[in-house]
Tab-separated table of C-alpha atoms and ligand atoms in Angstrom:
chain	number	residue	atom	x	y	z
A	1	UNK	CA	-18.860	4.229	-20.154
A	2	UNK	CA	-16.160	6.914	-20.471
A	3	UNK	CA	-15.783	10.539	-19.438
A	4	UNK	CA	-15.033	12.843	-16.571
A	5	UNK	CA	-17.128	11.134	-13.932
A	6	UNK	CA	-16.795	12.423	-10.372
A	7	UNK	CA	-18.318	10.673	-7.434
A	8	UNK	CA	-17.432	9.480	-3.975
A	9	UNK	CA	-16.603	6.178	-2.354
A	10	UNK	CA	-15.831	4.808	1.091
A	11	UNK	CA	-12.814	2.845	-0.075
A	12	UNK	CA	-10.457	3.269	-3.032
A	13	UNK	CA	-8.714	-0.035	-3.670
A	14	UNK	CA	-5.490	0.183	-5.696
A	15	UNK	CA	-3.253	-2.458	-7.261
A	16	UNK	CA	-0.410	-2.097	-9.753
A	17	UNK	CA	-1.727	-4.835	-12.069
A	18	UNK	CA	-5.120	-6.411	-12.736
A	19	UNK	CA	-4.389	-9.663	-10.893
A	20	UNK	CA	-3.952	-7.614	-7.700
A	21	UNK	CA	-7.490	-6.249	-7.715
A	22	UNK	CA	-9.638	-8.456	-9.962
A	23	UNK	CA	-10.251	-11.180	-7.356
A	24	UNK	CA	-11.634	-8.474	-5.046
A	25	UNK	CA	-13.670	-6.813	-7.810
A	26	UNK	CA	-15.266	-10.179	-8.568
A	27	UNK	CA	-16.543	-10.298	-4.962
A	28	UNK	CA	-18.233	-6.882	-5.127
A	29	UNK	CA	-21.983	-6.536	-5.692
A	30	UNK	CA	-23.563	-4.377	-8.401
A	31	UNK	CA	-20.238	-3.777	-10.194
A	32	UNK	CA	-20.053	-1.041	-12.758
A	33	UNK	CA	-17.025	-0.419	-14.985
A	34	UNK	CA	-16.016	3.047	-16.133
A	35	UNK	CA	-13.110	4.345	-18.252
A	36	UNK	CA	-11.058	7.283	-17.035
A	37	UNK	CA	-7.836	9.071	-17.933
A	38	UNK	CA	-5.740	6.614	-15.914
A	39	UNK	CA	-7.544	3.494	-17.101
A	40	UNK	CA	-10.680	1.737	-15.927
A	41	UNK	CA	-12.330	1.815	-12.520
A	42	UNK	CA	-14.742	-0.727	-11.068
A	43	UNK	CA	-17.373	0.545	-8.635
A	44	UNK	CA	-19.332	-1.820	-6.461
A	45	UNK	CA	-20.520	-2.646	-2.958
A	46	UNK	CA	-19.173	-4.787	-0.148
A	47	UNK	CA	-22.282	-4.856	2.015
A	48	UNK	CA	-22.991	-1.157	2.554
A	49	UNK	CA	-19.455	-0.077	1.705
A	50	UNK	CA	-19.052	1.735	-1.566
A	51	UNK	CA	-15.802	0.520	-3.120
A	52	UNK	CA	-13.965	1.822	-6.186
A	53	UNK	CA	-11.101	-0.317	-7.494
A	54	UNK	CA	-8.433	0.692	-10.014
A	55	UNK	CA	-5.188	-0.499	-11.588
A	56	UNK	CA	-2.390	2.080	-11.308
A	57	UNK	CA	0.307	0.445	-13.437
A	58	UNK	CA	3.717	-0.605	-12.107
A	59	UNK	CA	6.158	1.827	-10.507
A	60	UNK	CA	6.120	5.127	-8.650
A	61	UNK	CA	5.178	7.448	-11.512
A	62	UNK	CA	2.197	5.349	-12.562
A	63	UNK	CA	1.156	4.927	-8.941
A	64	UNK	CA	1.428	8.629	-8.074
A	65	UNK	CA	-0.329	9.815	-11.235
A	66	UNK	CA	-3.181	7.369	-10.894
A	67	UNK	CA	-3.593	8.057	-7.177
A	68	UNK	CA	-3.834	11.832	-7.657
A	69	UNK	CA	-6.293	11.453	-10.505
A	70	UNK	CA	-8.460	8.962	-8.588
A	71	UNK	CA	-8.453	10.996	-5.355
A	72	UNK	CA	-9.645	14.035	-7.313
A	73	UNK	CA	-12.495	12.043	-8.848
A	74	UNK	CA	-13.610	9.751	-6.039
A	75	UNK	CA	-12.852	11.610	-2.772
A	76	UNK	CA	-12.485	8.307	-0.864
A	77	UNK	CA	-12.594	8.096	2.937
A	78	UNK	CA	-9.774	5.574	2.843
A	79	UNK	CA	-7.276	4.227	0.284
A	80	UNK	CA	-6.023	0.658	0.444
A	81	UNK	CA	-3.112	-0.615	-1.654
A	82	UNK	CA	-2.848	-4.359	-2.256
A	83	UNK	CA	-0.214	-6.327	-4.115
A	84	UNK	CA	2.991	-8.292	-3.793
A	85	UNK	CA	6.444	-7.537	-2.368
A	86	UNK	CA	9.861	-9.111	-2.016
A	87	UNK	CA	11.013	-9.857	1.559
A	88	UNK	CA	14.509	-9.084	2.854
A	89	UNK	CA	16.021	-12.256	4.271
A	90	UNK	CA	17.235	-10.435	7.412
A	91	UNK	CA	13.659	-9.555	8.393
A	92	UNK	CA	10.882	-11.744	9.799
A	93	UNK	CA	8.874	-12.263	6.583
A	94	UNK	CA	8.813	-15.405	4.480
A	95	UNK	CA	7.227	-16.123	1.093
A	96	UNK	CA	3.458	-16.432	1.558
A	97	UNK	CA	3.305	-14.115	4.585
A	98	UNK	CA	1.377	-10.846	4.473
A	99	UNK	CA	2.967	-7.520	5.391
A	100	UNK	CA	0.744	-4.674	6.494
A	101	UNK	CA	2.914	-1.559	6.240
A	102	UNK	CA	3.402	0.359	9.487
A	103	UNK	CA	5.389	2.865	7.440
A	104	UNK	CA	6.467	3.164	3.821
A	105	UNK	CA	9.901	4.444	2.926
A	106	UNK	CA	10.974	6.239	-0.270
A	107	UNK	CA	14.114	4.349	-1.267
A	108	UNK	CA	15.336	6.332	-4.253
A	109	UNK	CA	15.441	9.960	-3.168
A	110	UNK	CA	18.697	11.468	-1.930
A	111	UNK	CA	22.254	12.017	-3.163
A	112	UNK	CA	24.390	9.226	-4.657
A	113	UNK	CA	28.101	9.944	-4.138
A	114	UNK	CA	31.113	7.744	-4.909
A	115	UNK	CA	31.505	7.110	-1.181
A	116	UNK	CA	27.839	6.268	-0.623
A	117	UNK	CA	24.316	7.660	-0.334
A	118	UNK	CA	23.032	10.644	1.595
A	119	UNK	CA	19.385	10.725	2.565
A	120	UNK	CA	16.975	13.628	2.082
A	121	UNK	CA	17.170	14.123	5.853
A	122	UNK	CA	20.969	14.372	5.678
A	123	UNK	CA	20.770	17.090	3.036
A	124	UNK	CA	17.869	18.808	4.806
A	125	UNK	CA	15.292	18.769	1.977
A	126	UNK	CA	11.847	17.419	2.959
A	127	UNK	CA	9.712	15.503	0.450
A	128	UNK	CA	6.430	16.380	2.154
A	129	UNK	CA	4.960	17.920	5.301
A	130	UNK	CA	2.443	16.513	7.742
A	131	UNK	CA	0.801	19.142	9.973
A	132	UNK	CA	3.774	21.411	9.322
A	133	UNK	CA	6.299	18.719	10.238
A	134	UNK	CA	8.855	17.974	7.520
A	135	UNK	CA	8.947	14.382	6.253
A	136	UNK	CA	12.065	13.155	4.500
A	137	UNK	CA	10.713	10.012	2.863
A	138	UNK	CA	9.477	7.881	5.766
A	139	UNK	CA	5.682	7.973	5.863
A	140	UNK	CA	4.072	6.485	8.978
A	141	UNK	CA	0.809	4.651	8.284
A	142	UNK	CA	0.259	3.361	11.796
A	143	UNK	CA	-1.432	6.390	13.361
A	144	UNK	CA	-4.875	6.292	11.790
A	145	UNK	CA	-7.905	4.753	13.516
A	146	UNK	CA	-8.186	2.331	10.586
A	147	UNK	CA	-4.690	0.986	11.188
A	148	UNK	CA	-5.487	0.490	14.879
A	149	UNK	CA	-8.732	-1.230	13.892
A	150	UNK	CA	-7.122	-3.666	11.437
A	151	UNK	CA	-4.535	-4.626	14.026
A	152	UNK	CA	-7.457	-5.718	16.172
A	153	UNK	CA	-9.259	-7.516	13.318
A	154	UNK	CA	-6.121	-9.303	12.077
A	155	UNK	CA	-3.572	-9.359	14.922
A	156	UNK	CA	0.096	-10.193	14.383
A	157	UNK	CA	0.671	-13.913	14.010
A	158	UNK	CA	-0.753	-16.931	12.295
A	159	UNK	CA	-3.656	-16.501	9.890
A	160	UNK	CA	-4.396	-20.025	8.651
A	161	UNK	CA	-1.260	-21.271	6.884
A	162	UNK	CA	0.657	-17.973	6.840
A	163	UNK	CA	1.659	-15.097	9.121
A	164	UNK	CA	0.537	-11.494	9.237
A	165	UNK	CA	3.170	-8.968	10.244
A	166	UNK	CA	3.057	-5.208	10.704
A	167	UNK	CA	6.271	-3.457	9.696
A	168	UNK	CA	8.211	-1.155	7.370
A	169	UNK	CA	8.032	-1.400	3.567
A	170	UNK	CA	10.620	0.165	1.216
A	171	UNK	CA	9.628	1.469	-2.231
A	172	UNK	CA	12.242	1.357	-4.970
A	173	UNK	CA	12.449	2.299	-8.644
A	174	UNK	CA	14.751	-0.613	-9.391
A	175	UNK	CA	14.005	-4.042	-7.986
A	176	UNK	CA	16.894	-5.585	-5.997
A	177	UNK	CA	18.644	-7.691	-8.629
A	178	UNK	CA	20.771	-9.840	-6.338
A	179	UNK	CA	21.149	-10.736	-2.686
A	180	UNK	CA	23.955	-8.243	-2.021
A	181	UNK	CA	21.775	-5.309	-3.087
A	182	UNK	CA	18.862	-6.688	-1.053
A	183	UNK	CA	21.078	-6.997	2.033
A	184	UNK	CA	22.424	-3.480	1.577
A	185	UNK	CA	18.905	-2.068	1.343
A	186	UNK	CA	17.780	-4.041	4.379
A	187	UNK	CA	20.624	-2.588	6.462
A	188	UNK	CA	20.333	0.946	5.099
A	189	UNK	CA	16.561	1.433	5.330
A	190	UNK	CA	15.585	-0.833	8.183
A	191	UNK	CA	12.672	-2.190	6.113
A	192	UNK	CA	11.331	-5.737	5.937
A	193	UNK	CA	10.310	-5.862	2.284
A	194	UNK	CA	10.386	-3.878	-0.952
A	195	UNK	CA	7.826	-2.915	-3.566
A	196	UNK	CA	7.633	-0.381	-6.403
A	197	UNK	CA	4.565	1.773	-5.592
A	198	UNK	CA	3.892	2.108	-1.855
A	199	UNK	CA	5.706	5.334	-0.918
A	200	UNK	CA	4.403	7.100	-4.044
A	201	UNK	CA	0.782	6.340	-3.142
A	202	UNK	CA	1.403	7.348	0.486
A	203	UNK	CA	3.057	10.637	-0.473
A	204	UNK	CA	0.128	11.603	-2.722
A	205	UNK	CA	-2.427	10.542	-0.090
A	206	UNK	CA	-0.570	12.656	2.464
A	207	UNK	CA	-0.815	15.706	0.182
A	208	UNK	CA	-4.582	15.105	-0.113
A	209	UNK	CA	-5.058	14.325	3.577
A	210	UNK	CA	-6.530	10.891	2.828
A	211	UNK	CA	-5.502	7.974	5.084
A	212	UNK	CA	-4.007	4.892	3.447
A	213	UNK	CA	-3.483	1.252	4.362
A	214	UNK	CA	-1.044	-0.986	2.485
A	215	UNK	CA	-1.195	-4.757	2.487
A	216	UNK	CA	1.183	-6.952	0.466
A	217	UNK	CA	1.600	-10.669	0.091
A	218	UNK	CA	5.233	-11.779	-0.018
A	219	UNK	CA	5.763	-13.297	-3.459
A	220	UNK	CA	9.552	-13.710	-3.394
A	221	UNK	CA	12.728	-13.228	-1.435
A	222	UNK	CA	14.072	-9.771	-2.452
A	223	UNK	CA	17.117	-10.058	-4.704
A	224	UNK	CA	16.119	-13.472	-6.047
A	225	UNK	CA	15.190	-13.227	-9.728
A	226	UNK	CA	14.772	-16.950	-10.368
A	227	UNK	CA	11.004	-17.297	-10.713
A	228	UNK	CA	11.169	-20.864	-9.412
A	229	UNK	CA	11.363	-19.212	-5.967
A	230	UNK	CA	8.333	-17.014	-6.582
A	231	UNK	CA	4.795	-17.689	-5.321
A	232	UNK	CA	2.886	-14.771	-6.804
A	233	UNK	CA	-0.589	-16.327	-6.921
A	234	UNK	CA	-0.308	-17.605	-3.368
A	235	UNK	CA	0.946	-14.202	-2.134
A	236	UNK	CA	-1.955	-12.360	-3.750
A	237	UNK	CA	-4.484	-14.893	-2.507
A	238	UNK	CA	-3.227	-14.422	1.069
A	239	UNK	CA	-3.275	-10.633	0.716
A	240	UNK	CA	-6.877	-10.768	-0.550
A	241	UNK	CA	-7.916	-13.038	2.310
A	242	UNK	CA	-6.639	-10.478	4.806
A	243	UNK	CA	-8.385	-7.632	2.995
A	244	UNK	CA	-11.606	-9.656	2.862
A	245	UNK	CA	-11.451	-10.102	6.644
A	246	UNK	CA	-11.133	-6.326	7.094
A	247	UNK	CA	-14.036	-5.629	4.753
A	248	UNK	CA	-16.227	-8.243	6.417
A	249	UNK	CA	-15.496	-6.456	9.702
A	250	UNK	CA	-16.852	-3.233	8.209
A	251	UNK	CA	-13.886	-1.103	7.170
A	252	UNK	CA	-13.717	1.799	6.587
A	253	UNK	CA	-16.635	3.101	8.668
A	254	UNK	CA	-15.351	4.431	11.997
A	255	UNK	CA	-17.858	3.566	14.678
A	256	UNK	CA	-18.066	5.837	17.717
A	257	UNK	CA	-20.493	6.360	20.568
A	258	UNK	CA	-22.245	8.924	18.377
A	259	UNK	CA	-22.435	6.771	15.285
A	260	UNK	CA	-20.150	7.139	12.301
A	261	UNK	CA	-17.388	9.666	12.836
A	262	UNK	CA	-16.103	11.919	10.065
A	263	UNK	CA	-12.823	10.422	8.883
A	264	UNK	CA	-9.689	12.106	10.225
A	265	UNK	CA	-7.253	13.438	7.677
A	266	UNK	CA	-3.883	11.826	7.082
A	267	UNK	CA	-2.092	10.272	9.978
A	268	UNK	CA	-5.011	10.366	12.334
A	269	UNK	CA	-5.212	14.143	12.669
A	270	UNK	CA	-8.629	15.752	12.897
A	271	UNK	CA	-9.724	17.592	9.755
B	315	LIG	O1	12.572	-9.534	-13.205
B	315	LIG	C1	12.877	-9.415	-12.025
B	315	LIG	O2	13.982	-9.718	-11.581
B	315	LIG	C2	11.867	-8.889	-11.072
B	315	LIG	C3	12.152	-8.989	-9.719
B	315	LIG	C4	11.220	-8.523	-8.801
B	315	LIG	C5	10.003	-7.996	-9.243
B	315	LIG	C6	9.767	-7.892	-10.604
B	315	LIG	C7	8.527	-7.332	-11.091
B	315	LIG	O3	8.380	-6.942	-12.219
B	315	LIG	C8	7.386	-7.239	-10.134
B	315	LIG	C9	7.085	-5.844	-9.786
B	315	LIG	C10	5.727	-5.705	-9.116
B	315	LIG	O4	5.578	-6.562	-7.999
B	315	LIG	C11	5.937	-5.887	-6.777
B	315	LIG	N1	7.126	-6.639	-6.308
B	315	LIG	C12	7.089	-7.965	-6.054
B	315	LIG	N2	8.284	-8.396	-5.639
B	315	LIG	C13	9.113	-7.329	-5.645
B	315	LIG	C14	10.506	-7.187	-5.312
B	315	LIG	O5	11.227	-8.123	-4.933
B	315	LIG	N3	11.035	-5.938	-5.442
B	315	LIG	C15	10.267	-4.881	-5.830
B	315	LIG	N4	8.952	-4.998	-6.167
B	315	LIG	C16	8.378	-6.216	-6.066
B	315	LIG	C17	6.132	-4.440	-7.160
B	315	LIG	O6	5.404	-3.591	-6.296
B	315	LIG	C18	5.599	-4.316	-8.589
B	315	LIG	O7	4.242	-3.959	-8.613
B	315	LIG	C19	10.688	-8.342	-11.521
């Protein structure tokens, strides 16, 4: 089915490529596929939760375009990004671990001079605003009730054979191509891992006032291009297991004394 469908969902699940969302789509009930301007969506149910899943394509432009288009059409209560990431060796993550982003950092914006880089903050130009406060490319994801809830459902530490950690994720347009670049990014941005979509999705969600969670399995050490070191399938499987635990626990409904609370807008603010 194609067209300009508009609807609503509790959860919008986004991955850059099909393998990042298909295992979750296959676990939904009553799945229905629809074509849209940014590719196909899959609508289904996880218990009572109405879930829409979509593939954004790789990189920030694909991710931002798809996110804006999907938010317009589906008005989700919550967005969740799943996928893989490369871990910086100076941080606590190892291949197979799962990183839940406490903040996502835009790693490409700023000024590149012969003597080094200057951040958006250093040049005084914000990339977005949250409740009137300028944001220069670091988007906190740890202030929503959903983030607090998932920390309770899946606390830091061992989860079967791997570890779950909560920490900063850097988004880059160009993957770290060797260990020197990875080390430089680790020191400059104070992030534990890198991906290619996270900050773009967060920035668009911020503009729409929709909260977002981001969960990535570590597929490789950042800066290592030799695929013999990569464990992509394992990383995605671990990421999906964590997401499944959240969904089984009833995300994204926010239970309160009075029943289900209206979702707060971005960053835990009230609408
Ligand atoms: O060919 C390479 O050297 C290479 C190195 C790292 C990643 C790629 C990709 O094409 C994967 C991009 C895809 O996966 C996420 N991802 C996974 N690991 C990393 C990483 O180390 N650095 C940045 N992104 C990574 C990313 O979000 C994309 O969706 C190729």
